[in-house]
Amino acid sequence: KPDNVVVGSVRDGRVWLVDFGLAAATDGGTLQYAAPERLGGGPPTPDGDIYSLGLIAWELLHGSLPWAQLDLAKALLNRRRETPVPTRGQPWVRDLLQRMLAVDPTHRPDAAAIADELAAHGAQLPQISPELLRRRAGTLQIVGPEVREAIDDWLVNGGVISAVGPTGSG
C-alpha cells in the first residue's frame, strides 16, 4: 500500500519499501491493495506484490483505485474477476500496468521484466553492485560469510542468486 512506499528524494530517485509482507503474516495485509489470489485466501507471493505495485501505479495515474466508485465489497469482487483497463499514461505504461494487474498471476511480469521495460523507456535504475547486494542482504538479516561469497561469485560468474526466508518474511 502507499503507506509502505517512502520517497526519500525525488531528485535522486530514492524510494524505500517497508513492511515486506509482515502484515500478511499477521492480518492478511490491506484489502484495498491485495491481489486477487490473496482475496481468495492464497499465500503472499512475488506475483501478488507485482499486483499491489500495479495498484499503487494505477492510483498515481488515475487518482483512485480501479472501481473506486463501487463499495469495497463490489470493488474486490471485480478485482477477482477482471483486469482493469488503464485509460491514462503513454501506451507502453498502460500496457505494462494492465499486465501487472492481470487477474491470473501467471500473466503478470516479474520484477526483472518491469525493470527492463522501465529502463528501456529511460528510467534510471540502480546498478547492481557488491555493496548494493550486501546492503539488501543486510536488510533481510541474512548473515554469514556464505552470503558474501555467493554475491562475489554471482558478480563474477552471473547466474541466479536468491535468498529465501521464512513464510511471511517478505
Short mmCIF file of C-alpha atoms in Angstrom, two decimals:
data_model
loop_
_atom_site.label_atom_id
_atom_site.label_comp_id
_atom_site.label_asym_id
_atom_site.label_seq_id
_atom_site.Cartn_x
_atom_site.Cartn_y
_atom_site.Cartn_z
CA LYS A 1 0.00 0.00 0.00
CA PRO A 2 1.18 3.58 -0.46
CA ASP A 3 1.90 3.92 3.26
CA ASN A 4 4.66 1.33 2.75
CA VAL A 5 6.39 3.33 0.00
CA VAL A 6 8.68 6.02 1.35
CA VAL A 7 10.14 8.53 -1.08
CA GLY A 8 13.47 9.79 0.19
CA SER A 9 14.39 12.26 -2.53
CA VAL A 10 12.62 12.84 -5.81
CA ARG A 11 15.82 14.39 -7.19
CA ASP A 12 17.93 11.25 -6.78
CA GLY A 13 15.03 8.81 -7.15
CA ARG A 14 15.45 7.09 -3.82
CA VAL A 15 12.42 5.09 -2.78
CA TRP A 16 12.19 2.60 0.06
CA LEU A 17 9.68 -0.17 0.53
CA VAL A 18 8.84 -1.00 4.11
CA ASP A 19 6.78 -3.85 5.65
CA PHE A 20 7.95 -6.67 3.30
CA GLY A 21 4.91 -8.86 3.87
CA LEU A 22 4.93 -8.70 7.64
CA ALA A 23 1.28 -7.60 7.67
CA ALA A 24 0.37 -10.57 5.52
CA ALA A 25 1.83 -12.86 8.16
CA THR A 26 -0.42 -11.43 10.87
CA ASP A 27 -3.61 -9.96 9.42
CA GLY A 28 -3.59 -10.65 5.69
CA GLY A 29 -2.43 -7.19 4.70
CA THR A 30 -4.55 -4.32 3.39
CA LEU A 31 -7.54 -5.46 1.32
CA GLN A 32 -7.55 -2.37 -0.89
CA TYR A 33 -4.12 -3.33 -2.25
CA ALA A 34 -4.40 -7.13 -2.16
CA ALA A 35 -4.01 -9.25 -5.27
CA PRO A 36 -7.00 -11.31 -6.43
CA GLU A 37 -5.40 -14.57 -5.29
CA ARG A 38 -4.87 -13.13 -1.79
CA LEU A 39 -8.56 -12.22 -1.64
CA GLY A 40 -9.26 -15.91 -2.22
CA GLY A 41 -7.07 -16.89 0.73
CA GLY A 42 -3.89 -17.65 -1.23
CA PRO A 43 -0.45 -17.14 0.31
CA PRO A 44 1.63 -13.99 -0.25
CA THR A 45 3.81 -14.29 -3.36
CA PRO A 46 6.02 -12.05 -5.51
CA ASP A 47 3.22 -12.11 -8.14
CA GLY A 48 0.89 -10.63 -5.53
CA ASP A 49 3.45 -7.92 -4.78
CA ILE A 50 3.54 -7.06 -8.51
CA TYR A 51 -0.25 -6.69 -8.46
CA SER A 52 -0.11 -4.43 -5.39
CA LEU A 53 2.60 -2.31 -7.01
CA GLY A 54 0.38 -2.08 -10.09
CA LEU A 55 -2.47 -0.79 -7.94
CA ILE A 56 -0.22 1.92 -6.50
CA ALA A 57 0.86 2.92 -10.02
CA TRP A 58 -2.80 2.93 -11.13
CA GLU A 59 -3.69 5.20 -8.23
CA LEU A 60 -0.83 7.56 -9.14
CA LEU A 61 -2.03 7.77 -12.74
CA HIS A 62 -5.80 7.80 -12.21
CA GLY A 63 -6.17 9.43 -8.80
CA SER A 64 -8.02 6.47 -7.29
CA LEU A 65 -8.01 2.69 -7.33
CA PRO A 66 -9.87 0.73 -10.03
CA TRP A 67 -13.59 0.53 -9.32
CA ALA A 68 -13.30 3.23 -6.63
CA GLN A 69 -16.86 4.33 -7.37
CA LEU A 70 -18.14 0.97 -6.03
CA ASP A 71 -18.37 -0.06 -2.41
CA LEU A 72 -15.37 -2.06 -1.20
CA ALA A 73 -17.09 -5.47 -1.44
CA LYS A 74 -18.08 -4.93 -5.09
CA ALA A 75 -14.70 -3.47 -5.98
CA LEU A 76 -12.94 -6.51 -4.51
CA LEU A 77 -15.32 -8.86 -6.35
CA ASN A 78 -14.48 -7.09 -9.63
CA ARG A 79 -10.79 -7.42 -8.81
CA ARG A 80 -11.16 -11.21 -8.59
CA ARG A 81 -12.96 -11.37 -11.94
CA GLU A 82 -11.46 -8.87 -14.36
CA THR A 83 -8.33 -6.98 -15.22
CA PRO A 84 -8.88 -3.21 -15.19
CA VAL A 85 -8.06 -1.30 -18.36
CA PRO A 86 -5.92 1.82 -17.77
CA THR A 87 -7.02 4.99 -19.52
CA ARG A 88 -4.11 7.26 -18.63
CA GLY A 89 -0.41 7.28 -19.40
CA GLN A 90 1.59 6.55 -22.51
CA PRO A 91 0.63 3.38 -24.41
CA TRP A 92 3.59 1.41 -23.06
CA VAL A 93 2.68 2.47 -19.49
CA ARG A 94 -0.95 1.41 -19.97
CA ASP A 95 0.18 -1.94 -21.40
CA LEU A 96 2.63 -2.59 -18.55
CA LEU A 97 0.10 -1.58 -15.94
CA GLN A 98 -2.58 -3.83 -17.42
CA ARG A 99 -0.16 -6.77 -17.38
CA MET A 100 0.78 -6.03 -13.75
CA LEU A 101 -2.93 -6.08 -12.86
CA ALA A 102 -3.78 -9.33 -14.65
CA VAL A 103 -6.21 -11.44 -12.62
CA ASP A 104 -4.16 -14.54 -13.42
CA PRO A 105 -0.83 -14.18 -11.58
CA THR A 106 0.97 -16.23 -14.25
CA HIS A 107 0.22 -13.46 -16.76
CA ARG A 108 1.95 -10.75 -14.71
CA PRO A 109 5.52 -9.67 -15.49
CA ASP A 110 8.12 -10.32 -12.85
CA ALA A 111 10.15 -7.56 -11.23
CA ALA A 112 13.05 -8.02 -13.65
CA ALA A 113 10.77 -7.64 -16.69
CA ILE A 114 9.25 -4.49 -15.18
CA ALA A 115 12.72 -3.06 -14.50
CA ASP A 116 13.80 -3.89 -18.06
CA GLU A 117 10.75 -2.15 -19.51
CA LEU A 118 11.24 0.92 -17.34
CA ALA A 119 14.92 1.09 -18.30
CA ALA A 120 14.00 0.69 -22.00
CA HIS A 121 11.87 3.81 -21.66
CA GLY A 122 14.51 5.91 -19.93
CA ALA A 123 14.12 5.18 -16.23
CA GLN A 124 17.45 5.24 -14.41
CA LEU A 125 17.52 2.18 -12.18
CA PRO A 126 20.16 1.46 -9.55
CA GLN A 127 23.08 -0.53 -10.86
CA ILE A 128 23.70 -3.82 -9.12
CA SER A 129 26.94 -3.69 -7.20
CA PRO A 130 28.50 -5.77 -4.45
CA GLU A 131 27.70 -3.01 -1.96
CA LEU A 132 24.03 -2.83 -3.02
CA LEU A 133 23.65 -6.60 -2.75
CA ARG A 134 25.32 -6.66 0.66
CA ARG A 135 23.04 -3.85 1.90
CA ARG A 136 19.97 -5.72 0.64
CA ALA A 137 21.17 -8.92 2.25
CA GLY A 138 21.71 -6.96 5.47
CA THR A 139 18.14 -5.67 5.43
CA LEU A 140 16.94 -9.25 5.10
CA GLN A 141 19.05 -10.06 8.14
CA ILE A 142 20.99 -12.68 6.23
CA VAL A 143 24.34 -13.09 7.87
CA GLY A 144 27.44 -15.11 7.41
CA PRO A 145 30.36 -15.38 5.06
CA GLU A 146 28.30 -17.60 2.71
CA VAL A 147 26.32 -14.56 1.65
CA ARG A 148 29.39 -12.53 0.77
CA GLU A 149 30.86 -15.49 -1.11
CA ALA A 150 27.62 -16.09 -3.02
CA ILE A 151 27.39 -12.41 -4.01
CA ASP A 152 31.02 -12.27 -5.10
CA ASP A 153 30.62 -15.48 -7.12
CA TRP A 154 27.43 -14.16 -8.75
CA LEU A 155 29.12 -10.91 -9.74
CA VAL A 156 31.94 -12.83 -11.44
CA ASN A 157 30.03 -15.76 -12.94
CA GLY A 158 26.47 -14.45 -13.28
CA GLY A 159 23.54 -16.81 -12.99
CA VAL A 160 20.88 -16.63 -10.31
CA ILE A 161 21.18 -15.63 -6.69
CA SER A 162 18.28 -15.75 -4.27
CA ALA A 163 17.55 -15.62 -0.58
CA VAL A 164 14.64 -17.50 0.89
CA GLY A 165 13.34 -16.60 4.32
CA PRO A 166 10.55 -17.98 6.44
CA THR A 167 6.96 -17.63 5.23
CA GLY A 168 5.70 -14.10 5.75
CA SER A 169 9.17 -12.57 5.92
CA GLY A 170 8.71 -10.82 2.57
#
